[in-house]
Amino acid sequence: MKKIYDFIVIGAGPAGLMIAKELSAARQDVLLIDIKKEISKVHRSCCTMLINEPNTHGETVRFVDNDLYFEKTGITVKYGHPHVKLVKSSRMSTGGNKLTIVNRENGVALPYTKEIILRNLLEESLANGVDILTETAGIRAENIDGKVKVTIRDNHTRTQKEVWCRSCFAADGCNSQIVTGLDLFKTRKYFGSYRVASYFLDEVDYPNWDSWVTCVGKGHTPWGKGQIYMVPKYLADAKEGDKPILDVFCGTPCGMPAKMGLDWFLTEGPFKEWFHNAKIVHKAACMLNFYTCIMNPVEGNIVVVGDAAAFIETYCQSALMYGYLAAQAALKVLSTGKGYDDYTNFWRESFEYCRPGEIEKALQAFGLGQLQDEQLNYIFSLTNNEEYAGYVSENTAGYVMEKGIMSHIDQIRRERPEIATVIEKHWKTSADDIVSG
Amino acid sequence: MIRIDRQKCVGCGGCVDLCPRAAIGLYEDFALINSALCLECKTCVKVCPMKAPQEI
């Protein structure tokens, strides 16, 4: 007789591991499937910063005793590893001028190490008795007669087989194969694709260890498009007192591979002297397709959680939170027959990109793409000695930046009227300009 | 024929997810194409951030 699991979780990232851990703690029979061999190794580019702005995705998260504490959900996720406190978030032009958001007290964002979170959750899941299949892709989930048939594929033999469960969680990330196979995918609007390459660099001669830096302007990459981000963080084997390393990202919307942009930035870019002695200690990459959120993440007994249901990403912290809430909803369904409606409603209300117009607004805030580098240097020279209160946040940083630039608009109109015209038009830049190609 | 340059591939799995023929598997730290299944549609070439898949 074929075995029927209570739950199958596809994808052992932060959302999937959180679900597996919570359901197994409630003595459910859980199978966790992941394509990687070593679940806690991270090969995909990820900033992994605790976005500590209150009410991010309906939740306020902070570090308490070196663990992640979720105020509203009331949960603690074990961490126990150093994290970085960034007090500044800067947009930087090719000439090195900046527009800087500052929060000295709490930090603008707190980068941490994703591997540690995954390792801890994996340990807890294993201790709870979760069955784990690694090097296995979950490729399809189907609702059949009140159960779910999950088709999986072995990475080595490429043979497919079926496993059955009462309910299934698709937590297999932004390019979810499970979501692709479900009808609900057809309701999503496609915005374009984005490639990211990132290197963890040691021995960087870097002046901004207290900052999240976004490079703005055409001269940072060889093709004039794409974005460079830099964030200090700790490696998984770091100890208290160690220096952080620098994680440098290059994201590109156009046909050129992100790696080329990143290599060029480090060897020929405007800040190449910072990287003369740099050593690459780890490489990562990712490929993102931008789609609108799944508004109904529950289909029959299949629940889509985390990045798999989101526009771009839910952040690591919210993947943990949505994973926890989805697991609690599933347990409630077992006892009362209901529970997923609350989860769906919370998802729609809390995840900002579910709201009409939010995606378009965020894409506008991505960059001052209409301006030439010399014009950006001029604008940021006006803001160079100023500090604006705020956080690193896709949903609010754009407004803070706009406010900072607009506070100088009279001077810009006077000195450089052609720039003022472009700026006033900029906030209406179309989403297509950001992710085309 | 397309093959993955192991020096360049970091094992992010983007091509594995997006290959229309499910011809790519993910091993240790890199992806590997099963040439018997590959249609040479070049989806992997287009999506790879690291320029790892190469036509030979």
Tab-separated table of C-alpha atoms in Angstrom:
chain	number	residue	atom	x	y	z
A	1	MET	CA	0.000	0.000	0.000
A	2	LYS	CA	1.368	3.404	-0.896
A	3	LYS	CA	2.327	5.687	1.935
A	4	ILE	CA	0.331	8.871	2.331
A	5	TYR	CA	2.147	11.623	4.179
A	6	ASP	CA	0.178	14.154	6.174
A	7	PHE	CA	2.173	16.903	4.493
A	8	ILE	CA	4.743	17.250	1.734
A	9	VAL	CA	6.797	20.443	1.652
A	10	ILE	CA	8.572	21.263	-1.600
A	11	GLY	CA	11.582	23.498	-1.139
A	12	ALA	CA	13.793	23.685	1.943
A	13	GLY	CA	14.401	27.424	2.068
A	14	PRO	CA	13.338	29.539	5.030
A	15	ALA	CA	9.597	29.136	4.312
A	16	GLY	CA	9.694	25.393	3.623
A	17	LEU	CA	11.917	24.578	6.591
A	18	MET	CA	9.759	26.674	8.907
A	19	ILE	CA	6.654	24.790	7.743
A	20	ALA	CA	8.350	21.411	8.109
A	21	LYS	CA	9.606	22.299	11.563
A	22	GLU	CA	6.239	23.569	12.807
A	23	LEU	CA	4.170	20.693	11.398
A	24	SER	CA	6.593	18.056	12.664
A	25	ALA	CA	6.570	19.706	16.099
A	26	ALA	CA	2.801	19.096	16.045
A	27	ARG	CA	3.548	15.384	15.398
A	28	GLN	CA	2.512	15.426	11.761
A	29	ASP	CA	4.117	13.064	9.273
A	30	VAL	CA	6.113	15.386	6.981
A	31	LEU	CA	8.233	14.841	3.858
A	32	LEU	CA	10.525	17.708	2.879
A	33	ILE	CA	11.921	17.768	-0.670
A	34	ASP	CA	14.773	19.914	-1.959
A	35	ILE	CA	16.811	19.968	-5.135
A	36	LYS	CA	20.097	20.700	-3.396
A	37	LYS	CA	22.394	18.160	-1.784
A	38	GLU	CA	23.236	20.295	1.207
A	39	ILE	CA	20.181	22.208	2.313
A	40	SER	CA	21.963	24.837	4.372
A	41	LYS	CA	24.422	25.800	1.623
A	42	VAL	CA	23.350	28.963	-0.182
A	43	HIS	CA	24.114	29.230	-3.900
A	44	ARG	CA	21.480	31.801	-4.755
A	45	SER	CA	22.263	35.495	-4.391
A	46	CYS	CA	20.404	36.921	-1.424
A	47	CYS	CA	20.935	40.134	0.552
A	48	THR	CA	19.523	38.472	3.701
A	49	MET	CA	19.071	41.634	5.699
A	50	LEU	CA	16.668	41.946	8.565
A	51	ILE	CA	14.441	44.761	7.411
A	52	ASN	CA	13.764	46.272	10.825
A	53	GLU	CA	11.295	48.920	9.730
A	54	PRO	CA	8.176	48.414	11.858
A	55	ASN	CA	5.245	46.785	10.069
A	56	THR	CA	7.252	45.358	7.166
A	57	HIS	CA	4.870	42.866	5.559
A	58	GLY	CA	2.546	43.318	8.501
A	59	GLU	CA	5.203	42.331	11.036
A	60	THR	CA	7.955	43.947	13.093
A	61	VAL	CA	11.099	41.854	13.370
A	62	ARG	CA	14.140	42.530	15.530
A	63	PHE	CA	17.066	40.749	17.082
A	64	VAL	CA	16.568	39.712	20.700
A	65	ASP	CA	19.519	37.932	22.314
A	66	ASN	CA	20.897	37.269	18.821
A	67	ASP	CA	17.728	35.465	17.687
A	68	LEU	CA	15.046	36.790	15.340
A	69	TYR	CA	11.979	37.892	17.279
A	70	PHE	CA	8.680	38.478	15.457
A	71	GLU	CA	6.646	40.891	17.601
A	72	LYS	CA	3.150	40.335	16.278
A	73	THR	CA	3.375	36.643	15.454
A	74	GLY	CA	5.108	36.142	18.804
A	75	ILE	CA	7.691	33.670	17.522
A	76	THR	CA	11.448	33.453	17.918
A	77	VAL	CA	13.649	31.924	15.223
A	78	LYS	CA	16.964	30.596	16.475
A	79	TYR	CA	20.023	32.396	15.052
A	80	GLY	CA	22.875	32.749	17.592
A	81	HIS	CA	25.442	34.201	15.179
A	82	PRO	CA	26.888	37.686	14.616
A	83	HIS	CA	24.903	40.156	12.518
A	84	VAL	CA	25.848	43.544	11.077
A	85	LYS	CA	24.138	46.785	12.073
A	86	LEU	CA	24.024	49.144	9.115
A	87	VAL	CA	23.267	52.709	10.123
A	88	LYS	CA	23.247	54.174	6.625
A	89	SER	CA	21.668	53.378	3.287
A	90	SER	CA	23.268	55.312	0.445
A	91	ARG	CA	22.498	55.842	-3.217
A	92	MET	CA	25.909	56.613	-4.722
A	93	SER	CA	26.751	58.233	-8.049
A	94	THR	CA	29.787	57.375	-10.201
A	95	GLY	CA	31.600	60.380	-8.705
A	96	GLY	CA	31.046	59.071	-5.159
A	97	ASN	CA	28.384	61.588	-4.146
A	98	LYS	CA	25.563	60.197	-2.049
A	99	LEU	CA	22.018	60.484	-0.884
A	100	THR	CA	21.973	58.832	2.512
A	101	ILE	CA	19.198	57.482	4.709
A	102	VAL	CA	20.298	57.159	8.333
A	103	ASN	CA	19.077	55.437	11.483
A	104	ARG	CA	21.826	55.412	14.089
A	105	GLU	CA	19.732	54.041	16.915
A	106	ASN	CA	18.178	50.942	15.382
A	107	GLY	CA	20.035	50.650	12.074
A	108	VAL	CA	18.536	50.958	8.596
A	109	ALA	CA	18.843	47.177	8.099
A	110	LEU	CA	20.614	44.312	9.857
A	111	PRO	CA	22.359	41.845	7.511
A	112	TYR	CA	22.588	38.308	8.853
A	113	THR	CA	23.639	34.908	7.562
A	114	LYS	CA	20.996	32.816	5.854
A	115	GLU	CA	22.983	29.585	6.134
A	116	ILE	CA	22.754	29.748	9.911
A	117	ILE	CA	18.962	30.132	9.850
A	118	LEU	CA	18.628	27.206	7.421
A	119	ARG	CA	21.037	25.043	9.436
A	120	ASN	CA	19.165	25.674	12.700
A	121	LEU	CA	15.744	24.984	11.180
A	122	LEU	CA	17.046	21.847	9.491
A	123	GLU	CA	18.416	20.548	12.796
A	124	GLU	CA	15.089	21.191	14.510
A	125	SER	CA	13.152	19.544	11.674
A	126	LEU	CA	15.376	16.460	11.742
A	127	ALA	CA	15.033	16.242	15.517
A	128	ASN	CA	11.241	16.308	15.067
A	129	GLY	CA	11.432	13.366	12.645
A	130	VAL	CA	10.860	15.051	9.274
A	131	ASP	CA	11.671	12.764	6.298
A	132	ILE	CA	13.969	14.599	3.894
A	133	LEU	CA	14.647	13.873	0.234
A	134	THR	CA	17.565	15.899	-1.101
A	135	GLU	CA	18.789	16.137	-4.713
A	136	THR	CA	15.170	15.768	-5.713
A	137	ALA	CA	13.056	18.245	-7.650
A	138	GLY	CA	9.357	18.647	-6.922
A	139	ILE	CA	7.986	19.161	-10.407
A	140	ARG	CA	4.200	18.917	-10.124
A	141	ALA	CA	1.445	18.828	-7.516
A	142	GLU	CA	-2.147	17.834	-8.336
A	143	ASN	CA	-5.309	17.766	-6.233
A	144	ILE	CA	-6.845	14.315	-6.699
A	145	ASP	CA	-9.826	13.022	-4.672
A	146	GLY	CA	-9.098	15.114	-1.614
A	147	LYS	CA	-5.410	14.230	-1.624
A	148	VAL	CA	-2.361	15.602	-3.395
A	149	LYS	CA	-0.222	13.683	-5.845
A	150	VAL	CA	3.286	15.137	-5.990
A	151	THR	CA	5.551	14.191	-8.890
A	152	ILE	CA	9.218	14.295	-8.006
A	153	ARG	CA	12.355	13.765	-10.073
A	154	ASP	CA	15.636	12.334	-8.907
A	155	ASN	CA	18.498	14.638	-9.842
A	156	HIS	CA	20.868	11.832	-10.790
A	157	THR	CA	18.712	9.245	-12.521
A	158	ARG	CA	16.114	11.751	-13.847
A	159	THR	CA	13.472	9.171	-13.031
A	160	GLN	CA	10.140	10.496	-11.889
A	161	LYS	CA	7.958	9.045	-9.214
A	162	GLU	CA	4.805	9.932	-7.333
A	163	VAL	CA	4.439	10.602	-3.656
A	164	TRP	CA	1.101	11.258	-1.969
A	165	CYS	CA	-0.011	13.466	0.866
A	166	ARG	CA	-3.120	15.013	2.362
A	167	SER	CA	-1.790	18.555	1.859
A	168	CYS	CA	1.175	20.001	0.043
A	169	PHE	CA	3.152	23.215	0.462
A	170	ALA	CA	4.888	24.749	-2.550
A	171	ALA	CA	7.818	26.698	-1.089
A	172	ASP	CA	10.121	26.262	-4.064
A	173	GLY	CA	10.966	29.879	-4.668
A	174	CYS	CA	10.410	32.516	-7.290
A	175	ASN	CA	10.751	30.144	-10.268
A	176	SER	CA	8.451	27.587	-8.627
A	177	GLN	CA	7.830	24.580	-10.841
A	178	ILE	CA	4.834	23.645	-8.696
A	179	VAL	CA	3.228	27.040	-9.305
A	180	THR	CA	3.964	26.775	-13.041
A	181	GLY	CA	1.939	23.551	-13.126
A	182	LEU	CA	-1.067	25.052	-11.350
A	183	ASP	CA	-3.845	27.035	-12.985
A	184	LEU	CA	-3.413	29.925	-10.584
A	185	PHE	CA	-0.180	30.818	-12.359
A	186	LYS	CA	-2.174	31.964	-15.381
A	187	THR	CA	-3.606	34.880	-13.406
A	188	ARG	CA	-0.156	36.450	-12.974
A	189	LYS	CA	1.144	39.311	-15.046
A	190	TYR	CA	4.743	38.983	-16.263
A	191	PHE	CA	6.978	42.038	-15.892
A	192	GLY	CA	10.287	40.723	-17.209
A	193	SER	CA	13.373	38.953	-15.987
A	194	TYR	CA	16.375	39.936	-13.917
A	195	ARG	CA	19.707	38.202	-13.410
A	196	VAL	CA	21.913	38.627	-10.394
A	197	ALA	CA	25.510	37.615	-9.723
A	198	SER	CA	27.236	38.213	-6.404
A	199	TYR	CA	30.659	37.685	-4.872
A	200	PHE	CA	31.550	37.588	-1.183
A	201	LEU	CA	34.793	39.573	-1.043
A	202	ASP	CA	37.429	39.598	1.655
A	203	GLU	CA	40.248	42.146	1.962
A	204	VAL	CA	38.359	44.997	0.387
A	205	ASP	CA	39.695	48.507	0.969
A	206	TYR	CA	36.209	49.838	1.571
A	207	PRO	CA	35.041	53.072	3.234
A	208	ASN	CA	31.357	52.196	3.779
A	209	TRP	CA	31.264	49.322	6.273
A	210	ASP	CA	28.334	50.990	8.051
A	211	SER	CA	26.228	51.295	4.886
A	212	TRP	CA	24.028	49.510	2.418
A	213	VAL	CA	25.155	51.050	-0.890
A	214	THR	CA	23.244	51.136	-4.154
A	215	CYS	CA	25.237	52.487	-7.097
A	216	VAL	CA	23.137	54.735	-9.285
A	217	GLY	CA	24.142	55.699	-12.809
A	218	LYS	CA	25.193	54.258	-16.120
A	219	GLY	CA	28.961	54.261	-15.508
A	220	HIS	CA	28.920	51.486	-12.883
A	221	THR	CA	28.337	48.727	-15.450
A	222	PRO	CA	29.749	48.248	-18.966
A	223	TRP	CA	26.425	48.411	-20.750
A	224	GLY	CA	24.934	51.370	-18.854
A	225	LYS	CA	22.104	49.332	-17.418
A	226	GLY	CA	21.970	47.137	-14.377
A	227	GLN	CA	22.558	47.829	-10.732
A	228	ILE	CA	25.342	47.320	-8.228
A	229	TYR	CA	24.592	46.803	-4.532
A	230	MET	CA	27.050	46.327	-1.708
A	231	VAL	CA	26.324	44.946	1.728
A	232	PRO	CA	28.684	43.904	4.540
A	233	LYS	CA	27.797	40.613	6.204
A	234	TYR	CA	29.258	37.711	8.143
A	235	LEU	CA	30.175	34.350	6.702
A	236	ALA	CA	28.652	31.246	8.224
A	237	ASP	CA	31.917	30.358	9.975
A	238	ALA	CA	32.467	33.866	11.415
A	239	LYS	CA	33.011	34.347	15.120
A	240	GLU	CA	32.181	37.255	17.393
A	241	GLY	CA	34.814	39.934	16.791
A	242	ASP	CA	35.564	38.880	13.194
A	243	LYS	CA	35.413	41.482	10.452
A	244	PRO	CA	32.506	41.193	8.050
A	245	ILE	CA	33.104	40.491	4.360
A	246	LEU	CA	31.544	42.516	1.547
A	247	ASP	CA	28.789	40.977	-0.574
A	248	VAL	CA	28.745	42.784	-3.940
A	249	PHE	CA	25.778	42.216	-6.248
A	250	CYS	CA	25.226	43.039	-9.876
A	251	GLY	CA	21.687	42.812	-11.184
A	252	THR	CA	20.930	43.173	-14.841
A	253	PRO	CA	17.704	43.341	-16.770
A	254	CYS	CA	19.266	43.162	-20.220
A	255	GLY	CA	20.823	40.387	-22.296
A	256	MET	CA	24.259	40.582	-20.724
A	257	PRO	CA	25.105	38.117	-17.964
A	258	ALA	CA	25.279	39.730	-14.552
A	259	LYS	CA	28.720	38.152	-13.991
A	260	MET	CA	30.234	40.332	-16.715
A	261	GLY	CA	28.838	43.453	-15.105
A	262	LEU	CA	30.154	42.424	-11.712
A	263	ASP	CA	33.644	41.552	-13.001
A	264	TRP	CA	33.764	44.853	-14.864
A	265	PHE	CA	32.659	46.854	-11.794
A	266	LEU	CA	35.393	45.256	-9.681
A	267	THR	CA	38.220	45.664	-12.198
A	268	GLU	CA	37.309	48.691	-14.302
A	269	GLY	CA	34.458	50.476	-12.517
A	270	PRO	CA	34.671	53.909	-10.872
A	271	PHE	CA	35.575	52.368	-7.491
A	272	LYS	CA	37.982	49.683	-8.723
A	273	GLU	CA	40.710	50.780	-6.312
A	274	TRP	CA	38.607	49.395	-3.414
A	275	PHE	CA	38.956	45.921	-4.895
A	276	HIS	CA	42.633	45.741	-5.904
A	277	ASN	CA	43.476	43.171	-3.225
A	278	ALA	CA	40.017	41.654	-2.914
A	279	LYS	CA	39.685	37.893	-2.690
A	280	ILE	CA	36.512	36.126	-3.761
A	281	VAL	CA	35.504	33.752	-0.981
A	282	HIS	CA	32.102	32.707	-2.325
A	283	LYS	CA	30.060	33.167	-5.489
A	284	ALA	CA	26.302	33.111	-5.900
A	285	ALA	CA	23.778	33.972	-8.589
A	286	CYS	CA	20.097	33.928	-9.287
A	287	MET	CA	17.614	34.306	-12.077
A	288	LEU	CA	14.343	36.048	-11.295
A	289	ASN	CA	11.200	36.292	-13.306
A	290	PHE	CA	9.022	39.143	-12.124
A	291	TYR	CA	5.339	38.213	-11.817
A	292	THR	CA	2.479	39.759	-9.891
A	293	CYS	CA	1.616	38.033	-6.604
A	294	ILE	CA	-0.661	35.023	-6.368
A	295	MET	CA	-3.752	36.478	-4.730
A	296	ASN	CA	-5.263	33.078	-3.894
A	297	PRO	CA	-2.278	31.065	-2.647
A	298	VAL	CA	-4.409	28.074	-1.636
A	299	GLU	CA	-5.738	25.743	-4.311
A	300	GLY	CA	-7.511	22.689	-2.936
A	301	ASN	CA	-4.972	21.108	-0.621
A	302	ILE	CA	-1.969	22.861	-2.158
A	303	VAL	CA	-0.655	26.009	-0.454
A	304	VAL	CA	1.880	28.297	-2.137
A	305	VAL	CA	4.142	30.041	0.387
A	306	GLY	CA	7.008	32.547	0.394
A	307	ASP	CA	8.730	33.720	-2.779
A	308	ALA	CA	6.763	31.185	-4.844
A	309	ALA	CA	3.637	33.316	-4.326
A	310	ALA	CA	5.313	36.721	-4.388
A	311	PHE	CA	6.411	39.505	-6.660
A	312	ILE	CA	10.233	39.081	-6.523
A	313	GLU	CA	10.676	38.100	-2.893
A	314	THR	CA	9.157	38.118	0.558
A	315	TYR	CA	12.535	38.682	2.278
A	316	CYS	CA	13.970	35.817	4.303
A	317	GLN	CA	12.270	37.110	7.469
A	318	SER	CA	8.798	37.149	5.947
A	319	ALA	CA	9.326	33.743	4.313
A	320	LEU	CA	9.818	32.508	7.893
A	321	MET	CA	6.707	34.327	9.075
A	322	TYR	CA	4.446	33.242	6.209
A	323	GLY	CA	5.801	29.701	6.581
A	324	TYR	CA	4.905	29.711	10.265
A	325	LEU	CA	1.431	31.125	9.627
A	326	ALA	CA	0.760	28.690	6.763
A	327	ALA	CA	1.730	25.768	9.013
A	328	GLN	CA	-0.533	27.060	11.796
A	329	ALA	CA	-3.369	27.480	9.277
A	330	ALA	CA	-2.898	23.874	8.122
A	331	LEU	CA	-3.050	22.630	11.715
A	332	LYS	CA	-6.213	24.650	12.258
A	333	VAL	CA	-7.723	23.078	9.140
A	334	LEU	CA	-7.036	19.653	10.658
A	335	SER	CA	-8.892	20.499	13.854
A	336	THR	CA	-11.705	22.748	12.604
A	337	GLY	CA	-11.856	22.210	8.828
A	338	LYS	CA	-11.106	25.892	8.273
A	339	GLY	CA	-8.045	28.091	8.477
A	340	TYR	CA	-6.726	28.887	5.029
A	341	ASP	CA	-9.111	31.848	4.571
A	342	ASP	CA	-7.354	33.689	7.405
A	343	TYR	CA	-3.975	32.917	5.881
A	344	THR	CA	-5.073	34.117	2.433
A	345	ASN	CA	-6.537	37.320	3.874
A	346	PHE	CA	-3.405	38.042	5.891
A	347	TRP	CA	-1.226	37.410	2.818
A	348	ARG	CA	-3.268	39.858	0.727
A	349	GLU	CA	-3.298	42.527	3.426
A	350	SER	CA	0.278	42.235	4.671
A	351	PHE	CA	2.351	41.661	1.541
A	352	GLU	CA	2.581	45.144	0.077
A	353	TYR	CA	2.862	44.030	-3.545
A	354	CYS	CA	-0.582	42.409	-3.369
A	355	ARG	CA	-2.062	45.925	-3.289
A	356	PRO	CA	-2.930	47.599	-6.587
A	357	GLY	CA	-0.262	50.006	-7.832
A	358	GLU	CA	2.455	48.997	-5.307
A	359	ILE	CA	4.578	47.080	-7.840
A	360	GLU	CA	4.588	50.005	-10.239
A	361	LYS	CA	5.539	52.410	-7.434
A	362	ALA	CA	8.426	50.202	-6.270
A	363	LEU	CA	9.800	49.799	-9.766
A	364	GLN	CA	9.814	53.574	-10.189
A	365	ALA	CA	11.961	53.868	-7.070
A	366	PHE	CA	14.592	51.499	-8.447
A	367	GLY	CA	16.786	54.134	-10.027
A	368	LEU	CA	17.075	57.567	-11.453
A	369	GLY	CA	17.485	55.899	-14.817
A	370	GLN	CA	16.627	58.884	-16.948
A	371	LEU	CA	19.582	60.976	-15.798
A	372	GLN	CA	23.156	61.053	-17.075
A	373	ASP	CA	25.974	60.305	-14.628
A	374	GLU	CA	27.142	63.905	-14.531
A	375	GLN	CA	23.592	65.012	-13.673
A	376	LEU	CA	23.375	62.422	-10.877
A	377	ASN	CA	26.719	63.591	-9.536
A	378	TYR	CA	25.300	67.121	-9.415
A	379	ILE	CA	22.105	66.093	-7.595
A	380	PHE	CA	23.900	63.927	-5.049
A	381	SER	CA	26.428	66.723	-4.460
A	382	LEU	CA	23.487	68.680	-3.049
A	383	THR	CA	22.502	65.852	-0.694
A	384	ASN	CA	26.055	64.730	0.155
A	385	ASN	CA	26.161	66.336	3.591
A	386	GLU	CA	22.575	65.588	4.538
A	387	GLU	CA	20.951	62.703	6.328
A	388	TYR	CA	17.381	61.553	5.899
A	389	ALA	CA	15.632	59.393	8.477
A	390	GLY	CA	14.412	56.033	7.257
A	391	TYR	CA	15.235	52.395	6.549
A	392	VAL	CA	16.337	50.129	3.724
A	393	SER	CA	12.919	49.263	2.401
A	394	GLU	CA	11.553	48.734	-1.070
A	395	ASN	CA	8.278	50.190	0.040
A	396	THR	CA	9.383	53.372	1.763
A	397	ALA	CA	12.984	54.219	0.724
A	398	GLY	CA	11.795	55.535	-2.650
A	399	TYR	CA	9.624	58.124	-0.939
A	400	VAL	CA	12.438	59.209	1.387
A	401	MET	CA	14.763	59.580	-1.605
A	402	GLU	CA	12.171	61.555	-3.517
A	403	LYS	CA	11.637	63.835	-0.517
A	404	GLY	CA	15.408	64.416	-0.191
A	405	ILE	CA	15.828	65.380	-3.827
A	406	MET	CA	12.661	67.448	-3.915
A	407	SER	CA	13.872	69.502	-0.936
A	408	HIS	CA	16.504	70.894	-3.346
A	409	ILE	CA	14.239	71.247	-6.348
A	410	ASP	CA	14.188	75.075	-6.258
A	411	GLN	CA	17.966	75.199	-6.385
A	412	ILE	CA	18.021	72.574	-9.171
A	413	ARG	CA	15.420	74.527	-11.157
A	414	ARG	CA	17.566	77.605	-10.787
A	415	GLU	CA	20.978	76.072	-11.520
A	416	ARG	CA	20.141	73.154	-13.815
A	417	PRO	CA	16.582	73.548	-15.147
A	418	GLU	CA	17.048	70.686	-17.631
A	419	ILE	CA	17.679	68.295	-14.712
A	420	ALA	CA	14.645	69.581	-12.799
A	421	THR	CA	12.458	68.769	-15.793
A	422	VAL	CA	13.774	65.196	-15.938
A	423	ILE	CA	13.445	64.672	-12.163
A	424	GLU	CA	9.872	65.852	-12.101
A	425	LYS	CA	9.103	63.407	-14.889
A	426	HIS	CA	11.229	60.595	-13.402
A	427	TRP	CA	8.768	59.383	-10.801
A	428	LYS	CA	6.493	58.445	-13.645
A	429	THR	CA	9.089	56.168	-15.306
A	430	SER	CA	7.419	53.055	-16.640
A	431	ALA	CA	8.055	49.658	-15.138
A	432	ASP	CA	9.106	48.413	-18.591
A	433	ASP	CA	12.190	50.617	-18.464
A	434	ILE	CA	13.398	48.798	-15.369
A	435	VAL	CA	12.987	45.132	-16.288
A	436	SER	CA	12.798	45.014	-20.081
A	437	GLY	CA	14.865	42.475	-21.974
B	1	MET	CA	25.514	20.852	-28.190
B	2	ILE	CA	25.355	22.856	-24.966
B	3	ARG	CA	27.410	22.122	-21.904
B	4	ILE	CA	27.851	23.863	-18.571
B	5	ASP	CA	31.256	25.305	-17.709
B	6	ARG	CA	31.816	24.085	-14.147
B	7	GLN	CA	34.301	26.858	-13.483
B	8	LYS	CA	31.602	29.446	-14.051
B	9	CYS	CA	28.486	27.707	-12.727
B	10	VAL	CA	27.707	28.481	-9.074
B	11	GLY	CA	24.769	26.082	-8.809
B	12	CYS	CA	21.994	28.665	-8.395
B	13	GLY	CA	19.576	26.399	-10.255
B	14	GLY	CA	17.931	29.074	-12.421
B	15	CYS	CA	18.389	26.986	-15.578
B	16	VAL	CA	17.150	23.848	-13.802
B	17	ASP	CA	13.861	25.564	-12.946
B	18	LEU	CA	13.376	27.085	-16.378
B	19	CYS	CA	14.545	24.335	-18.782
B	20	PRO	CA	11.415	23.375	-20.760
B	21	ARG	CA	12.595	19.777	-21.144
B	22	ALA	CA	13.751	19.291	-17.553
B	23	ALA	CA	17.075	18.298	-19.081
B	24	ILE	CA	19.206	19.941	-16.383
B	25	GLY	CA	20.003	18.477	-12.989
B	26	LEU	CA	21.713	20.153	-10.047
B	27	TYR	CA	24.718	18.449	-8.479
B	28	GLU	CA	26.955	19.510	-5.610
B	29	ASP	CA	27.805	23.057	-6.749
B	30	PHE	CA	26.915	23.021	-10.433
B	31	ALA	CA	24.264	22.184	-13.024
B	32	LEU	CA	24.613	19.406	-15.591
B	33	ILE	CA	22.755	19.000	-18.899
B	34	ASN	CA	21.507	15.618	-20.022
B	35	SER	CA	22.320	15.823	-23.736
B	36	ALA	CA	19.834	13.073	-24.573
B	37	LEU	CA	16.990	15.307	-23.369
B	38	CYS	CA	18.380	18.683	-24.492
B	39	LEU	CA	16.617	20.354	-27.436
B	40	GLU	CA	19.272	23.073	-27.712
B	41	CYS	CA	16.602	25.734	-27.262
B	42	LYS	CA	19.240	27.851	-25.441
B	43	THR	CA	16.899	28.883	-22.631
B	44	CYS	CA	19.718	28.087	-20.180
B	45	VAL	CA	22.152	30.227	-22.173
B	46	LYS	CA	19.723	33.151	-22.040
B	47	VAL	CA	18.856	32.937	-18.354
B	48	CYS	CA	22.250	32.189	-16.789
B	49	PRO	CA	23.651	35.131	-14.777
B	50	MET	CA	27.149	33.570	-14.854
B	51	LYS	CA	27.390	32.748	-18.578
B	52	ALA	CA	28.069	29.123	-17.667
B	53	PRO	CA	26.151	27.247	-20.415
B	54	GLN	CA	28.147	27.256	-23.632
B	55	GLU	CA	27.548	25.988	-27.130
B	56	ILE	CA	30.283	23.634	-28.302
